[in-house]
Coordinates of C-alpha atoms in Angstrom, one line a residue:
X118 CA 41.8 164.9 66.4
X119 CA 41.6 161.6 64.3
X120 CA 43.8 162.8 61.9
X121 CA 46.6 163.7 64.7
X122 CA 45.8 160.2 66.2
X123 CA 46.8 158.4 63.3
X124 CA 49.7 160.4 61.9
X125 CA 51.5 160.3 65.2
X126 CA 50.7 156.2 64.9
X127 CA 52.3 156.4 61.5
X128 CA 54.9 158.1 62.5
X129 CA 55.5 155.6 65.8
X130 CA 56.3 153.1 63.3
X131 CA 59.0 154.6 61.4
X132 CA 60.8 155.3 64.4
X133 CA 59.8 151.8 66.5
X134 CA 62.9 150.3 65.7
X135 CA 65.0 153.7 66.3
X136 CA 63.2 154.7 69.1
X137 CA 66.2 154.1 71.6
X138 CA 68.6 155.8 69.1
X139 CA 69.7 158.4 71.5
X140 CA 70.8 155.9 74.4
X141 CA 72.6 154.1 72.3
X142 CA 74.5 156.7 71.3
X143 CA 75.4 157.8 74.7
X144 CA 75.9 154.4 75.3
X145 CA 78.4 153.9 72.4
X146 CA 80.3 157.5 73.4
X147 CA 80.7 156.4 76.7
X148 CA 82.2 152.4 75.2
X149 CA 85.7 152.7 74.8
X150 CA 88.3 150.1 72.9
X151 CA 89.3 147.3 75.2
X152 CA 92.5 147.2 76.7
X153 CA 95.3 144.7 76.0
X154 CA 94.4 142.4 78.6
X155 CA 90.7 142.8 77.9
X156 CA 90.8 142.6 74.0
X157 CA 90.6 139.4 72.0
X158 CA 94.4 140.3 70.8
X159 CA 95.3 140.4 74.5
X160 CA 93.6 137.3 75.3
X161 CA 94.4 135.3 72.6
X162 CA 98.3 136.6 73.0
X163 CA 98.5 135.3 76.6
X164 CA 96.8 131.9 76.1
X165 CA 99.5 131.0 73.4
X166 CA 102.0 131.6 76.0
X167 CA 100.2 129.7 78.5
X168 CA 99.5 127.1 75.7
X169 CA 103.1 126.7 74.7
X170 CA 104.6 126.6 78.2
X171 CA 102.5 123.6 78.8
X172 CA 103.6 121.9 75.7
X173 CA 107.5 123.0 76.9
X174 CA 106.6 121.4 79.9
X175 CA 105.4 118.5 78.7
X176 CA 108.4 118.3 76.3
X177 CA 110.8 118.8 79.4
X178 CA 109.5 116.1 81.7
X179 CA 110.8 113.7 79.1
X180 CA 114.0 115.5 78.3
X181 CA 115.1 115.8 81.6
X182 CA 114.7 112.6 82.3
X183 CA 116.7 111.6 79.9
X184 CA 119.2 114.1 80.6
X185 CA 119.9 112.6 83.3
X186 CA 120.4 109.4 82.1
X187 CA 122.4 111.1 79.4
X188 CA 125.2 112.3 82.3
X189 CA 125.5 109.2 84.3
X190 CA 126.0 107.2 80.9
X191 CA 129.1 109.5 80.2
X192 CA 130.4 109.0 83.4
X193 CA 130.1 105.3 83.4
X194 CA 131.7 105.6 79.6
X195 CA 134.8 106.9 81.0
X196 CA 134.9 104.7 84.1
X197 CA 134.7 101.7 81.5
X198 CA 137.5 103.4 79.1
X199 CA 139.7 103.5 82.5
X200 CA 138.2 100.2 83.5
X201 CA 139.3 98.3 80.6
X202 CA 142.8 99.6 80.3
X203 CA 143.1 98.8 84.3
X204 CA 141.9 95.6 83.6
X205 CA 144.3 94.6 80.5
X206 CA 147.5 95.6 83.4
X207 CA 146.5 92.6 85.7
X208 CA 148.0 94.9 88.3
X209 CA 146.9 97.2 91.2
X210 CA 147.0 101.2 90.5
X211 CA 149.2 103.5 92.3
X212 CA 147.0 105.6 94.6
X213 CA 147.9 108.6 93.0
X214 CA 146.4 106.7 89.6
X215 CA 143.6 106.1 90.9
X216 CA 142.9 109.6 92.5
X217 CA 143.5 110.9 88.9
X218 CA 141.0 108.3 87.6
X219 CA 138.4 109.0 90.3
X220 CA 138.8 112.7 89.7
X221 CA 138.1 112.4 85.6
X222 CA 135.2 110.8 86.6
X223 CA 133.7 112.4 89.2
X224 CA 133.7 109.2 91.1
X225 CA 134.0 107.9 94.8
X226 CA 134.2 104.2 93.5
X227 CA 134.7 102.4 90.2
X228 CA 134.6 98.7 90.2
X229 CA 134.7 96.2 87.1
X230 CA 132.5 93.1 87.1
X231 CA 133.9 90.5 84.9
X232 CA 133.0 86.3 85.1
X233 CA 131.0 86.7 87.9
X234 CA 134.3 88.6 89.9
X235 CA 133.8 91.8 91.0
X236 CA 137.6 93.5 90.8
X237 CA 137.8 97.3 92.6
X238 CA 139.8 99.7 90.0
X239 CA 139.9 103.0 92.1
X240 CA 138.2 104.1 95.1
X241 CA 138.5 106.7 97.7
X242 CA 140.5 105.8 101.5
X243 CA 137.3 105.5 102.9
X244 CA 134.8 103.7 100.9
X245 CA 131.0 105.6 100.9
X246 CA 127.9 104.2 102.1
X247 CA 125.2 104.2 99.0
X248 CA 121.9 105.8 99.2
X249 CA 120.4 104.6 96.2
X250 CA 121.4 102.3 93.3
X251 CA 120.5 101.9 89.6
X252 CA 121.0 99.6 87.1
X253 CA 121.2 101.7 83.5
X254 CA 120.6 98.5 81.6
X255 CA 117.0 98.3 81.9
X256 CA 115.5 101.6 82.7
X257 CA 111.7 102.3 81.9
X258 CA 110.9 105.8 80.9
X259 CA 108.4 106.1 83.6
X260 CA 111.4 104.9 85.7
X261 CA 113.4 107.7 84.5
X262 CA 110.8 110.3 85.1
X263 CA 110.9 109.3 88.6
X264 CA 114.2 109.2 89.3
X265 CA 115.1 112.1 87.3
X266 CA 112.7 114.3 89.5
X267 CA 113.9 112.4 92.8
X268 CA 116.7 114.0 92.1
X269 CA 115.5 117.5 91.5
X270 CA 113.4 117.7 94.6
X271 CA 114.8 116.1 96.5
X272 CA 118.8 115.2 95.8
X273 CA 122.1 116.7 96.6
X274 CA 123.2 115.4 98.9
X275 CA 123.0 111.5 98.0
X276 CA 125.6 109.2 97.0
X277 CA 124.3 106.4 94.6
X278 CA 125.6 103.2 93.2
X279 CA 125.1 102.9 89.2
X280 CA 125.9 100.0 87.1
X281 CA 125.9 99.1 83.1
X282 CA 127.2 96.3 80.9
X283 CA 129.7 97.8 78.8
X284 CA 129.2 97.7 75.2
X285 CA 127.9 94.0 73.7
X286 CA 130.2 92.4 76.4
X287 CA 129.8 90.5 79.3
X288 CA 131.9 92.9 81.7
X289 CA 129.9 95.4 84.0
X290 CA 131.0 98.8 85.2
X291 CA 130.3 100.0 88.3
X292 CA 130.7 103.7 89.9
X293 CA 129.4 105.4 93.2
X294 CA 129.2 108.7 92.9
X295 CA 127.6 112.1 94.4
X296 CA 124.4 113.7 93.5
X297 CA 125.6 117.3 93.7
X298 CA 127.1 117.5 90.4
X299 CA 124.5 115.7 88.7
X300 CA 121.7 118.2 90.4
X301 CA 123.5 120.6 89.6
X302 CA 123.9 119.6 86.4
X303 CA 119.9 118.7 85.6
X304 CA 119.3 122.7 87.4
X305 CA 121.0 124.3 84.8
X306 CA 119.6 122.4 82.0
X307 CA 116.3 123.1 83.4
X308 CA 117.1 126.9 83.4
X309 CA 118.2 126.5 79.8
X310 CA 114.9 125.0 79.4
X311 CA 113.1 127.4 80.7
X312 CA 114.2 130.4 78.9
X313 CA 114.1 128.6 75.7
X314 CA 110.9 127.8 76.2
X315 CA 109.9 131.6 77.3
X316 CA 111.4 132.4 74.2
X317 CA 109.7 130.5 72.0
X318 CA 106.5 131.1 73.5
X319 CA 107.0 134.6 73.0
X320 CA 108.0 134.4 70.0
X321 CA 105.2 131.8 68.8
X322 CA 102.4 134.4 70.8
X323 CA 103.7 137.5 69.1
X324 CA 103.4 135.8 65.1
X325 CA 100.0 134.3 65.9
X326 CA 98.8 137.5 67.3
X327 CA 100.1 139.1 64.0
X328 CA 99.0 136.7 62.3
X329 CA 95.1 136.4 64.3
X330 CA 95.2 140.1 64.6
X331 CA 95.2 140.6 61.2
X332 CA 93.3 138.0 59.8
X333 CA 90.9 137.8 62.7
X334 CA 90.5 140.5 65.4
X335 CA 90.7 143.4 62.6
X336 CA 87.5 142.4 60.3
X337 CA 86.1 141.7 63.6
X338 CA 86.8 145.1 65.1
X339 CA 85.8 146.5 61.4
X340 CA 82.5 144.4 61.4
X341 CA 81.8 145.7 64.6
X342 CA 82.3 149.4 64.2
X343 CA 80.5 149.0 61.0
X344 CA 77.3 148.0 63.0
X345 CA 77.9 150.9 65.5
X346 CA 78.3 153.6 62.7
X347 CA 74.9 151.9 61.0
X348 CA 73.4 152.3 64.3
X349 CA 73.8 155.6 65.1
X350 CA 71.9 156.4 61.7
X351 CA 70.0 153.6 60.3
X352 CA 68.4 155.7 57.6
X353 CA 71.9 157.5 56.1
X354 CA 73.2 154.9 53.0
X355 CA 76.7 156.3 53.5
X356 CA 76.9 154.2 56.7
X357 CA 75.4 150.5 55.1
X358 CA 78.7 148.7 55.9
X359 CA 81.0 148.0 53.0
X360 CA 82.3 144.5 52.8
X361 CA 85.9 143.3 51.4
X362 CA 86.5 140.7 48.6
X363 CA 86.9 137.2 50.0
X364 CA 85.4 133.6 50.6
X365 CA 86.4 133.3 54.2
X366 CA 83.9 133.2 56.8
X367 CA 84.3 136.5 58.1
X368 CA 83.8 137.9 54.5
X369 CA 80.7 136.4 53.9
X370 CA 79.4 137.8 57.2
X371 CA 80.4 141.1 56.1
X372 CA 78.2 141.0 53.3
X373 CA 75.4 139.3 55.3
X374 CA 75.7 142.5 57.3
X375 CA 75.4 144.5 53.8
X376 CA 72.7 143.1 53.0
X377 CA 70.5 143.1 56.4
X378 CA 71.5 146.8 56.6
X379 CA 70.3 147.7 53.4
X380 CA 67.2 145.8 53.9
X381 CA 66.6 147.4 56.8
X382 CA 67.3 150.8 55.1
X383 CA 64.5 150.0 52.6
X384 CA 62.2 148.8 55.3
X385 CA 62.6 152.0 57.5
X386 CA 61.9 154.0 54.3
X387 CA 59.1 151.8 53.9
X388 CA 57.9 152.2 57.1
X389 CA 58.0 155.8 56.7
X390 CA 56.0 155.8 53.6
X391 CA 53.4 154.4 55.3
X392 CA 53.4 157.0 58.4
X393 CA 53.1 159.5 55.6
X394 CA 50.1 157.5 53.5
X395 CA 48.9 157.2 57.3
X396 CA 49.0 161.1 58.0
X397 CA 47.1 161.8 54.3
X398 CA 44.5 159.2 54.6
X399 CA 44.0 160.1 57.9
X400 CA 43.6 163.7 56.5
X401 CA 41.1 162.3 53.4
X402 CA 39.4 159.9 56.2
X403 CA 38.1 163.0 57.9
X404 CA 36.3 165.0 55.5
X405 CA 35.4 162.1 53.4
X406 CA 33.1 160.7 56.4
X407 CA 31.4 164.4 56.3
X408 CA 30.6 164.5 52.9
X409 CA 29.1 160.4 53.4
X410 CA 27.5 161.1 55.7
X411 CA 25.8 164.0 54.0
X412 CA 25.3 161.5 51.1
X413 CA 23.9 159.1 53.8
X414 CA 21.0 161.7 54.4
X415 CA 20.0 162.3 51.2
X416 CA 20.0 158.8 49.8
X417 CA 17.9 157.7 52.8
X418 CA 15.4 160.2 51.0
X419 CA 15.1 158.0 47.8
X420 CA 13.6 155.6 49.3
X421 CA 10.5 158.0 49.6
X422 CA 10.5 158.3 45.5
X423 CA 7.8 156.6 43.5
X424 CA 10.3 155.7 40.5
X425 CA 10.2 151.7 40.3
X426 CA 14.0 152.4 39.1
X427 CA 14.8 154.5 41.6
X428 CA 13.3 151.9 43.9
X429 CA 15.2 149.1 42.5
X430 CA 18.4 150.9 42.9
X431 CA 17.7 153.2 46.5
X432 CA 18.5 149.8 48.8
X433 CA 22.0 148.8 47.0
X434 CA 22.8 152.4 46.7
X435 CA 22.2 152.4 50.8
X436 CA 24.1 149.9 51.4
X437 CA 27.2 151.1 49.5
X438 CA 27.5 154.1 51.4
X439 CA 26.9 152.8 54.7
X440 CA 29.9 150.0 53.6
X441 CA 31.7 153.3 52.4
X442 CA 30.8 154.7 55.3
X443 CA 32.2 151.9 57.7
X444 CA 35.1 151.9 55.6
X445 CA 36.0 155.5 57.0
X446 CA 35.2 154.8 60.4
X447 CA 37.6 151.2 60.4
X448 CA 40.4 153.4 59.0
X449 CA 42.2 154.7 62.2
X450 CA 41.8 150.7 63.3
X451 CA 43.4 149.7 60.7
X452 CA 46.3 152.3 60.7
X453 CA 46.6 151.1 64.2
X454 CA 47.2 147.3 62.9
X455 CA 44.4 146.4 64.6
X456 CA 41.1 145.1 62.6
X457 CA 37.9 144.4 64.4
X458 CA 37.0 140.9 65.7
X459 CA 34.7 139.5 62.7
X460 CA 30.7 139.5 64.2
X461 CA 30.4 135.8 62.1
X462 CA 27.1 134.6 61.4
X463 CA 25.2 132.2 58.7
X464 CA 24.6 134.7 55.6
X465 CA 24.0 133.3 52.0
X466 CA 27.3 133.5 49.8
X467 CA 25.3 134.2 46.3
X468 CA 24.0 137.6 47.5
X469 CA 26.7 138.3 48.7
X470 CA 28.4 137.7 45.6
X471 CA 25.7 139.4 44.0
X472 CA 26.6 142.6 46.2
X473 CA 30.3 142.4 44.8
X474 CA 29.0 142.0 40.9
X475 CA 27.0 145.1 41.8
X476 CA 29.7 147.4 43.2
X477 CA 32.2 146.1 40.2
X478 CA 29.6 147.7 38.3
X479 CA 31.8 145.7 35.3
X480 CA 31.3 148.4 31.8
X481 CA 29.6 145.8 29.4
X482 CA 31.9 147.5 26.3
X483 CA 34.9 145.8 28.4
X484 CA 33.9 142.7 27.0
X485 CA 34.3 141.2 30.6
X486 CA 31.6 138.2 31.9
X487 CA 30.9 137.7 35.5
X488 CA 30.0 133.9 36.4
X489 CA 28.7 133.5 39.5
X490 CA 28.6 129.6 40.2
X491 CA 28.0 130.1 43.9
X492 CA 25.0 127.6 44.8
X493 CA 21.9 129.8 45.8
X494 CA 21.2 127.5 49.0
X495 CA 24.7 127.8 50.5
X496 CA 25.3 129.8 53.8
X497 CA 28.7 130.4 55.4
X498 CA 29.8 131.3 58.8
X499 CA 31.2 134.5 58.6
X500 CA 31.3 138.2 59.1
X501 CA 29.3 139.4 55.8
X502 CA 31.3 142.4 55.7
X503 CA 34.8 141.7 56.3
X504 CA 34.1 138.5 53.5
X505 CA 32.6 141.1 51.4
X506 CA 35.7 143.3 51.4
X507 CA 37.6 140.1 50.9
X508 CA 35.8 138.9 47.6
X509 CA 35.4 142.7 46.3
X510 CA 39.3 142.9 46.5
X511 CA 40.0 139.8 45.1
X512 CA 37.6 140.4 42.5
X513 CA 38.5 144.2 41.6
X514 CA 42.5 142.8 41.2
X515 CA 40.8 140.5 38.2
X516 CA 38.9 143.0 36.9
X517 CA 41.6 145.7 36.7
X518 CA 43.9 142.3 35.2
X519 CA 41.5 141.6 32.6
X520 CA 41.2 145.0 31.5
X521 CA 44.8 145.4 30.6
X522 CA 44.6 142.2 28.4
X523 CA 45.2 142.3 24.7
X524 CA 41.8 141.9 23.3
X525 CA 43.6 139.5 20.8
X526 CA 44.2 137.0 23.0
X527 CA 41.1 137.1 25.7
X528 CA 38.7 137.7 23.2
X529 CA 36.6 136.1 25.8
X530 CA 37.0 137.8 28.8
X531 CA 35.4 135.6 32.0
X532 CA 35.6 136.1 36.1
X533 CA 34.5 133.3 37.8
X534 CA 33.1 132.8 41.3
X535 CA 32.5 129.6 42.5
X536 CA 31.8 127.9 46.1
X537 CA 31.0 124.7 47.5
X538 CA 30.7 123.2 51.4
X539 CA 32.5 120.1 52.5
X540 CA 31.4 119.2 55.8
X541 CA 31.8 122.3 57.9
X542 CA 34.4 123.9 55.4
X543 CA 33.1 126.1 52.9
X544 CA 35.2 126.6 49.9
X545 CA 35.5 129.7 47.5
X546 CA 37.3 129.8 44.4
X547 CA 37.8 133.3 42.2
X548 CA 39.7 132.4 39.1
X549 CA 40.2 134.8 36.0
X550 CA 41.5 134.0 32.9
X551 CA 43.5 137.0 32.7
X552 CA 47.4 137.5 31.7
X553 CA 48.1 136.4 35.4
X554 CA 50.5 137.6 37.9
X555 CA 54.0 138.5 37.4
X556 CA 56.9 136.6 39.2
X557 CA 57.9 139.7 41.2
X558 CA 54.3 139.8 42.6
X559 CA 54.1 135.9 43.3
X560 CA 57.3 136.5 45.3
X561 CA 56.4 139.4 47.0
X562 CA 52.3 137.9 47.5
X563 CA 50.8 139.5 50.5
X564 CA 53.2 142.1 51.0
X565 CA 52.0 145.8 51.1
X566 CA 53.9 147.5 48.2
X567 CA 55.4 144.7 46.8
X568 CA 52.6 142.6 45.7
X569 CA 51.0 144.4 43.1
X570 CA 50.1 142.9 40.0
X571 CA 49.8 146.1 38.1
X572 CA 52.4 149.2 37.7
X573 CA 51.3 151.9 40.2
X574 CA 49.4 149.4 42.9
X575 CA 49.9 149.2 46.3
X576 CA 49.3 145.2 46.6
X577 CA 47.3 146.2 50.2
X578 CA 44.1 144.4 48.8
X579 CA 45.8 140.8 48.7
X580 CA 47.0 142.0 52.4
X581 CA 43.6 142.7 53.3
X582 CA 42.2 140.5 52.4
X583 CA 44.4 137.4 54.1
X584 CA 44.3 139.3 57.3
X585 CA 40.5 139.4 57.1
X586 CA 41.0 135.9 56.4
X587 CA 43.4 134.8 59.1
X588 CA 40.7 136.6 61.3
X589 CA 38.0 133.8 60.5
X590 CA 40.6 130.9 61.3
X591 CA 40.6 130.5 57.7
X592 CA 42.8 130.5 54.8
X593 CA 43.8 132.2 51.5
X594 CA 45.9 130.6 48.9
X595 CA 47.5 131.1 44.8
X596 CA 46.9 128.2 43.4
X597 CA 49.0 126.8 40.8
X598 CA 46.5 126.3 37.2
X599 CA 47.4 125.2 33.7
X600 CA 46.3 127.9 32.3
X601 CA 46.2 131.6 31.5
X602 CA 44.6 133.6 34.8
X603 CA 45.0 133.8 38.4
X604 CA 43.1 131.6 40.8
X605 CA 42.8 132.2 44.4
X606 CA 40.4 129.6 47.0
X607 CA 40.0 130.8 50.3
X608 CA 38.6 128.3 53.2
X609 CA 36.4 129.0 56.0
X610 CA 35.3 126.7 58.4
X611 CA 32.1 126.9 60.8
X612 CA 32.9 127.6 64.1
X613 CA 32.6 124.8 66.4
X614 CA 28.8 123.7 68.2
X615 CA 29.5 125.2 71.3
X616 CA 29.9 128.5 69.6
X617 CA 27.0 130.9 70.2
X618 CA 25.9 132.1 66.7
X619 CA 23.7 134.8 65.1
X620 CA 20.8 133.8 62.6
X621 CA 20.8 135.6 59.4
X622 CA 19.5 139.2 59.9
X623 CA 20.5 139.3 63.6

């Protein structure tokens, strides 16, 4: 039953972050492509044509205005031409003259100022009454833009006065005229406008949604199906998105992407390594607490023997197997993620140390010394076994480190252990003067199966250990030394007054 317990744990975690895999995919078969008008393309194509209609617009206010301007300035051009030549006669004009000068220039009236004399050139049997009146000599262009739209809205049928001084002289030319043509006029140059400018906004929408399109919306749409495909199967490689060459922002997402998906590919696979260690320890777990706990039995029987060696040895040998023993028990916890609370309480360090050089059980032909500098008076607040699994892993890492060094250069071979209190911290120290770790394990420190020191190791004893640790409020550290070796201090403070705690032995 345990066993099925944790292997269906294990394999809870390779799947947690698939575990929706099959909505998705009926989500994604049901997603279709977005339309034209839904689509970025579609979007961005109609926005350029807003975009550029605006700026026609705002270009046209402007022109129109001056348009306008434009076509009374030729009429009053040609009324001056006539004027002038009129003038230079010193005589009246025939009414048929004038007609014919009145019909070049669309005029009802034409009248030459000259010396403070006004002098009428041409003008119709029965003179118009004026509407409006402008003077084209000083004009603002917020004038213009008035008038010009005035006229637009609101002209047609109008007859207006308009006056300039011709040329650098001191003569003034006068004309009254009708609105009609000029509206008309100023109507068809705004319909000029207007295609023109649906032209070129066409025009300028359809190359810049080429050009977006392609530079833009397709990586886009390409980034995106690439994290649909990976989706779908996070665990094949074939669908790890493939990025293009480039410096461009989008480019350097893609391989962002690349690189998250393979990451994520190494940590499922990870992920279901360790449902699979789960499912065989879980397996070992089971009979292994059988046959302990038949070795329990027994070894409770030494204790009856009369050998003083036997004697000395019954009460560590007990107390191995019933760690061992609580070891097996903690494993389905632990598979689960979840380690017990620690039951803290004031134990002295150096036998527990003491315990740890004992389990070690350090061969003395390894040439391997085992200080223990841990005052004999000094008590911490802490959970004796969890602190105990903590020092022995620590400790065993050093051991197995100095056993691969070159006898040459650690002839002398040393594992120290050393503690002291500072106000209510307590402070261990395990340094070795071993070959010290590797750069890939300092990088990797406290990760399961990337920490290890040694080819072959898992690393989960520095993970262990900090979570057993973190569990006590404390902290674990590599610290930086001079030297060969590798030097960890952990730090454990007392637990505040108001704390209940247990006396040693409780």
């Amino acid at each position: 039953m345990e066993s099925e317990a944790l292997a269906s744990t294990g394999t809870g975690l390779v799947f947690s972050t698939v575990i929706n895999r099959t909505d998705r995919q009926d989500a994604d078969a049901q997603s279709e492509a977005p339309g034209l008008t839904q689509g970025l393309s579609g979007r961005l194509l109609l926005l350029t044509v807003i975009f550029v209609m605006i700026a026609e617009v705002l270009i046209f206010v402007p022109s129109v205005a001056n348009m306008r301007l434009s076509w009374l300035r030729d009429r009053l051009n040609t009324a001056a031409a006539a004027g002038v030549v009129i003038d230079g006669l010193q005589t009246e004009l025939p009414r048929t003259v004038q007609n014919d000068t009145l019909l070049a220039t669309g005029a009802k009236l034409i009248a030459l100022k000259k010396d403070g004399t006004s002098t009428l050139l041409a003008a119709t049997e029965v003179p118009p009454s004026v509407d409006e009146q402008y003077d084209l000599s000083d004009v603002s262009q917020l004038a213009a833009v008035r008038d010009a739209f005035s006229v637009l809205l609101f002209g047609g049928n109008r007859v207006i006065r308009v006056f300039d001084v011709i040329g650098d002289s001191n003569m003034i030319i006068e004309i009254v005229i009708g609105e009609h043509k000029l509206r008309a006029a100023m109507i068809a140059y705004a319909g000029n406008v207007l295609m023109i400018s649906v032209a070129l906004s066409l025009i300028t929408a359809s190359l810049i949604f080429v050009s977006i399109n392609r530079i833009l919306i397709r990586p886009i749409r390409r980034l995106t199906l690439g994290m649909q495909g990976f989706s779908e199967q996070p665990d094949d490689p074939s669908r790890v998105f493939k990025p293009e060459e480039g410096s461009d922002e989008l480019a350097v997402a893609g391989r962002h992407l690349a690189d998250m998906q393979t990451q994520l590919q190494k940590t499922l696979k990870q992920q279901k390594n360790l449902a699979d260690l789960g499912l065989a320890v879980s397996k070992i777990n089971h009979d292994m607490r059988n046959i302990l706990s038949s070795a329990q039995l027994m070894s409770d029987r030494l204790v009856d023997v009369e050998d003083p060696m036997v004697r000395s040895f019954a009460p560590k040998l007990l107390r191995t197997i019933d760690r061992a023993v609580g070891y097996t028990s903690e494993v389905l916890a632990y598979g689960q993620a979840t380690e017990g609370a620690p039951k803290r309480r004031l134990i002295e360090l150096d036998e527990l140390v003491q315990d740890v050089k004992d389990v070690l059980a350090i061969d003395p032909v390894s040439g391997i010394e085992f200080v223990d500098n841990v005052p004999p008076d000094l008590r911490i607040d802490a959970d004796g076994e969890q602190l105990f699994r903590v020092l022995y892993n620590l400790c065993r890492n050093s051991v197995q480190a100095l056993q691969q060094a070159s006898g040459d250069d650690h002839a002398h071979k040393r594992l120290t252990i050393a503690a002291q209190r500072n106000a209510d911290v307590v402070s261990i120290v395990i340094d070795d003067n071993g070959p010290g770790m590797p750069q890939r394990a300092r990088e990797n420190l406290f990760s399961a199966f990337k920490g290890s020191a040694r080819s072959g190791g898992t690393g989960l004893g520095l993970v262990i250990a900090r979570e057993l640790v973190l569990s006590h409020k404390g902290t674990i550290a590599l610290v930086e030394k001079s030297g060969q070796g590798t030097q960890f201090r952990i730090e454990i403070s007392d637990r505040p007054a108001n704390e209940p705690r247990q006396q040693n032995g409780a």
